Amino acid sequence: MAAQVTSAAAAATACGPAVLTPVFGAIGTEFLTAFTGTHTAHTAALARLAEVLGSIGSAAAGSAAGYQATDAAAAGHLL
């Protein structure tokens, strides 16, 4: 999931305000200024979300390994 969010962040970055500048020209300068700030915050939030999801995945994998080791040890004592 973290990889998918990272991919979405890259796509969002590629579709940033620079792509819209030729469309809006001088008339849309105010909008582009506001959009640039919002877009920057959005891509930063996506990057943070990808980091959090990666951390959650690592923690879940570590917990799963711990549970497996505990179960294997308990099963070994039962035999």
Coordinates of N, CA and C in Angstrom, one line a residue:
M1 N 0.8 -1.2 0.0 CA 0.0 0.0 0.0 C 0.9 1.3 0.0
A2 N 2.0 1.2 0.7 CA 2.9 2.4 0.8 C 3.4 2.7 -0.6
A3 N 3.7 1.6 -1.4 CA 4.2 1.8 -2.7 C 3.2 2.4 -3.6
Q4 N 1.9 2.1 -3.5 CA 0.9 2.7 -4.3 C 0.7 4.1 -3.9
V5 N 0.8 4.5 -2.7 CA 0.7 5.9 -2.3 C 1.9 6.7 -2.8
T6 N 3.0 6.1 -2.7 CA 4.2 6.7 -3.3 C 4.1 7.0 -4.8
S7 N 3.5 6.0 -5.5 CA 3.2 6.2 -6.9 C 2.2 7.3 -7.1
A8 N 1.2 7.4 -6.3 CA 0.2 8.4 -6.4 C 0.8 9.8 -6.2
A9 N 1.7 9.8 -5.2 CA 2.4 11.1 -4.9 C 3.3 11.5 -6.1
A10 N 3.9 10.6 -6.7 CA 4.8 10.9 -7.9 C 3.9 11.4 -9.1
A11 N 2.7 10.8 -9.2 CA 1.8 11.2 -10.3 C 1.3 12.6 -10.0
A12 N 0.9 12.9 -8.7 CA 0.4 14.2 -8.3 C 1.5 15.3 -8.5
T13 N 2.7 14.9 -8.2 CA 3.8 15.9 -8.4 C 4.0 16.2 -9.9
A14 N 3.9 15.2 -10.8 CA 4.1 15.4 -12.2 C 2.9 16.2 -12.8
C15 N 1.8 16.2 -12.2 CA 0.6 17.0 -12.7 C 0.5 18.3 -11.9
G16 N 1.6 18.9 -11.5 CA 1.6 20.1 -10.7 C 1.3 21.4 -11.5
P17 N 1.4 22.5 -10.8 CA 1.1 23.8 -11.3 C 1.9 24.1 -12.6
A18 N 3.1 23.6 -12.8 CA 3.9 23.9 -13.9 C 3.1 23.5 -15.2
V19 N 2.4 22.4 -15.1 CA 1.6 21.9 -16.3 C 0.5 22.9 -16.6
L20 N -0.1 23.5 -15.6 CA -1.2 24.4 -15.8 C -0.8 25.8 -16.2
T21 N 0.4 26.2 -16.0 CA 0.9 27.6 -16.3 C 0.5 28.0 -17.8
P22 N 0.8 27.2 -18.8 CA 0.5 27.6 -20.1 C -1.0 27.7 -20.4
V23 N -1.8 27.0 -19.7 CA -3.2 27.0 -19.9 C -3.8 28.3 -19.3
F24 N -3.4 28.7 -18.1 CA -4.0 29.9 -17.4 C -3.3 31.2 -17.8
G25 N -2.0 31.1 -18.1 CA -1.3 32.3 -18.5 C -1.3 33.4 -17.4
A26 N -1.2 34.6 -17.9 CA -1.1 35.7 -16.9 C -2.5 36.0 -16.2
I27 N -3.6 35.6 -16.8 CA -4.9 35.8 -16.2 C -5.0 34.9 -14.9
G28 N -4.5 33.7 -15.0 CA -4.6 32.8 -13.8 C -3.5 32.8 -12.8
T29 N -2.7 33.9 -12.8 CA -1.6 34.0 -11.9 C -2.0 33.8 -10.4
E30 N -3.1 34.5 -10.0 CA -3.6 34.4 -8.6 C -4.0 33.0 -8.3
F31 N -4.7 32.4 -9.2 CA -5.2 31.0 -9.0 C -4.0 30.1 -8.9
L32 N -3.0 30.2 -9.8 CA -1.9 29.3 -9.8 C -1.0 29.5 -8.5
T33 N -1.0 30.7 -8.0 CA -0.2 30.9 -6.7 C -0.9 30.2 -5.6
A34 N -2.2 30.3 -5.5 CA -2.9 29.6 -4.5 C -2.9 28.1 -4.7
F35 N -3.0 27.6 -5.9 CA -2.9 26.2 -6.2 C -1.6 25.6 -5.9
T36 N -0.5 26.4 -6.2 CA 0.8 25.9 -5.9 C 1.0 25.6 -4.4
G37 N 0.5 26.4 -3.6 CA 0.6 26.2 -2.1 C -0.2 25.0 -1.7
T38 N -1.4 24.9 -2.2 CA -2.2 23.7 -1.9 C -1.6 22.4 -2.5
H39 N -1.1 22.5 -3.7 CA -0.6 21.3 -4.3 C 0.7 20.8 -3.6
T40 N 1.5 21.8 -3.1 CA 2.7 21.4 -2.4 C 2.3 20.7 -1.1
A41 N 1.3 21.3 -0.4 CA 0.8 20.7 0.9 C 0.3 19.3 0.6
H42 N -0.4 19.1 -0.5 CA -1.0 17.8 -0.8 C 0.0 16.8 -1.1
T43 N 1.0 17.1 -1.9 CA 2.1 16.1 -2.2 C 2.9 15.8 -0.9
A44 N 3.1 16.8 -0.1 CA 3.8 16.5 1.2 C 3.0 15.6 2.1
A45 N 1.7 15.8 2.1 CA 0.8 14.9 2.9 C 0.9 13.5 2.3
L46 N 0.9 13.3 1.0 CA 0.9 12.0 0.4 C 2.3 11.3 0.8
A47 N 3.3 12.1 0.8 CA 4.7 11.5 1.1 C 4.7 11.1 2.6
R48 N 4.1 11.9 3.5 CA 4.0 11.5 4.9 C 3.1 10.3 5.1
L49 N 2.0 10.2 4.3 CA 1.1 9.0 4.4 C 1.9 7.8 4.0
A50 N 2.6 7.9 2.9 CA 3.4 6.7 2.4 C 4.4 6.3 3.5
E51 N 5.1 7.2 4.2 CA 6.0 6.9 5.2 C 5.3 6.1 6.4
V52 N 4.1 6.7 6.8 CA 3.4 6.1 7.9 C 2.9 4.7 7.5
L53 N 2.4 4.5 6.3 CA 2.0 3.2 5.8 C 3.2 2.2 5.8
G54 N 4.3 2.7 5.4 CA 5.5 1.8 5.4 C 5.9 1.4 6.8
S55 N 5.8 2.3 7.7 CA 6.1 2.0 9.1 C 5.1 1.0 9.7
I56 N 3.8 1.2 9.4 CA 2.8 0.3 9.9 C 3.1 -1.1 9.3
G57 N 3.4 -1.2 8.0 CA 3.7 -2.5 7.4 C 4.9 -3.2 8.1
S58 N 5.9 -2.4 8.3 CA 7.1 -3.0 9.0 C 6.8 -3.5 10.4
A59 N 6.0 -2.7 11.1 CA 5.6 -3.0 12.5 C 4.7 -4.3 12.5
A60 N 3.8 -4.4 11.5 CA 2.9 -5.5 11.4 C 3.7 -6.8 11.1
A61 N 4.7 -6.7 10.2 CA 5.6 -7.8 9.8 C 6.4 -8.2 11.1
G62 N 6.9 -7.3 11.8 CA 7.7 -7.6 13.0 C 6.8 -8.3 14.1
S63 N 5.6 -7.8 14.2 CA 4.7 -8.5 15.2 C 4.3 -9.9 14.7
A64 N 4.1 -10.0 13.5 CA 3.7 -11.4 12.9 C 4.9 -12.3 13.2
A65 N 6.1 -11.9 13.0 CA 7.2 -12.8 13.2 C 7.3 -13.1 14.7
G66 N 7.1 -12.2 15.6 CA 7.1 -12.4 17.0 C 6.0 -13.4 17.4
Y67 N 4.8 -13.3 16.9 CA 3.8 -14.2 17.2 C 4.1 -15.6 16.7
Q68 N 4.7 -15.7 15.5 CA 5.0 -17.0 14.9 C 6.1 -17.7 15.8
A69 N 7.1 -16.9 16.2 CA 8.1 -17.5 17.1 C 7.6 -18.0 18.4
T70 N 6.7 -17.2 19.0 CA 6.0 -17.6 20.3 C 5.2 -18.8 20.1
D71 N 4.4 -18.9 19.0 CA 3.6 -20.1 18.8 C 4.4 -21.3 18.5
A72 N 5.5 -21.1 17.8 CA 6.4 -22.3 17.6 C 7.1 -22.7 18.9
A73 N 7.5 -21.8 19.7 CA 8.1 -22.2 21.0 C 7.0 -22.9 21.9
A74 N 5.8 -22.4 21.9 CA 4.8 -23.0 22.7 C 4.4 -24.4 22.2
A75 N 4.4 -24.5 20.9 CA 4.1 -25.8 20.3 C 5.2 -26.8 20.6
G76 N 6.4 -26.3 20.6 CA 7.6 -27.2 21.0 C 7.5 -27.7 22.4
H77 N 7.0 -26.9 23.3 CA 6.9 -27.3 24.7 C 5.7 -28.3 24.9
L78 N 4.7 -28.3 24.0 CA 3.6 -29.2 24.1 C 3.9 -30.6 23.6
L79 N 4.9 -30.7 22.8 CA 5.2 -32.0 22.2 C 6.1 -32.7 23.1

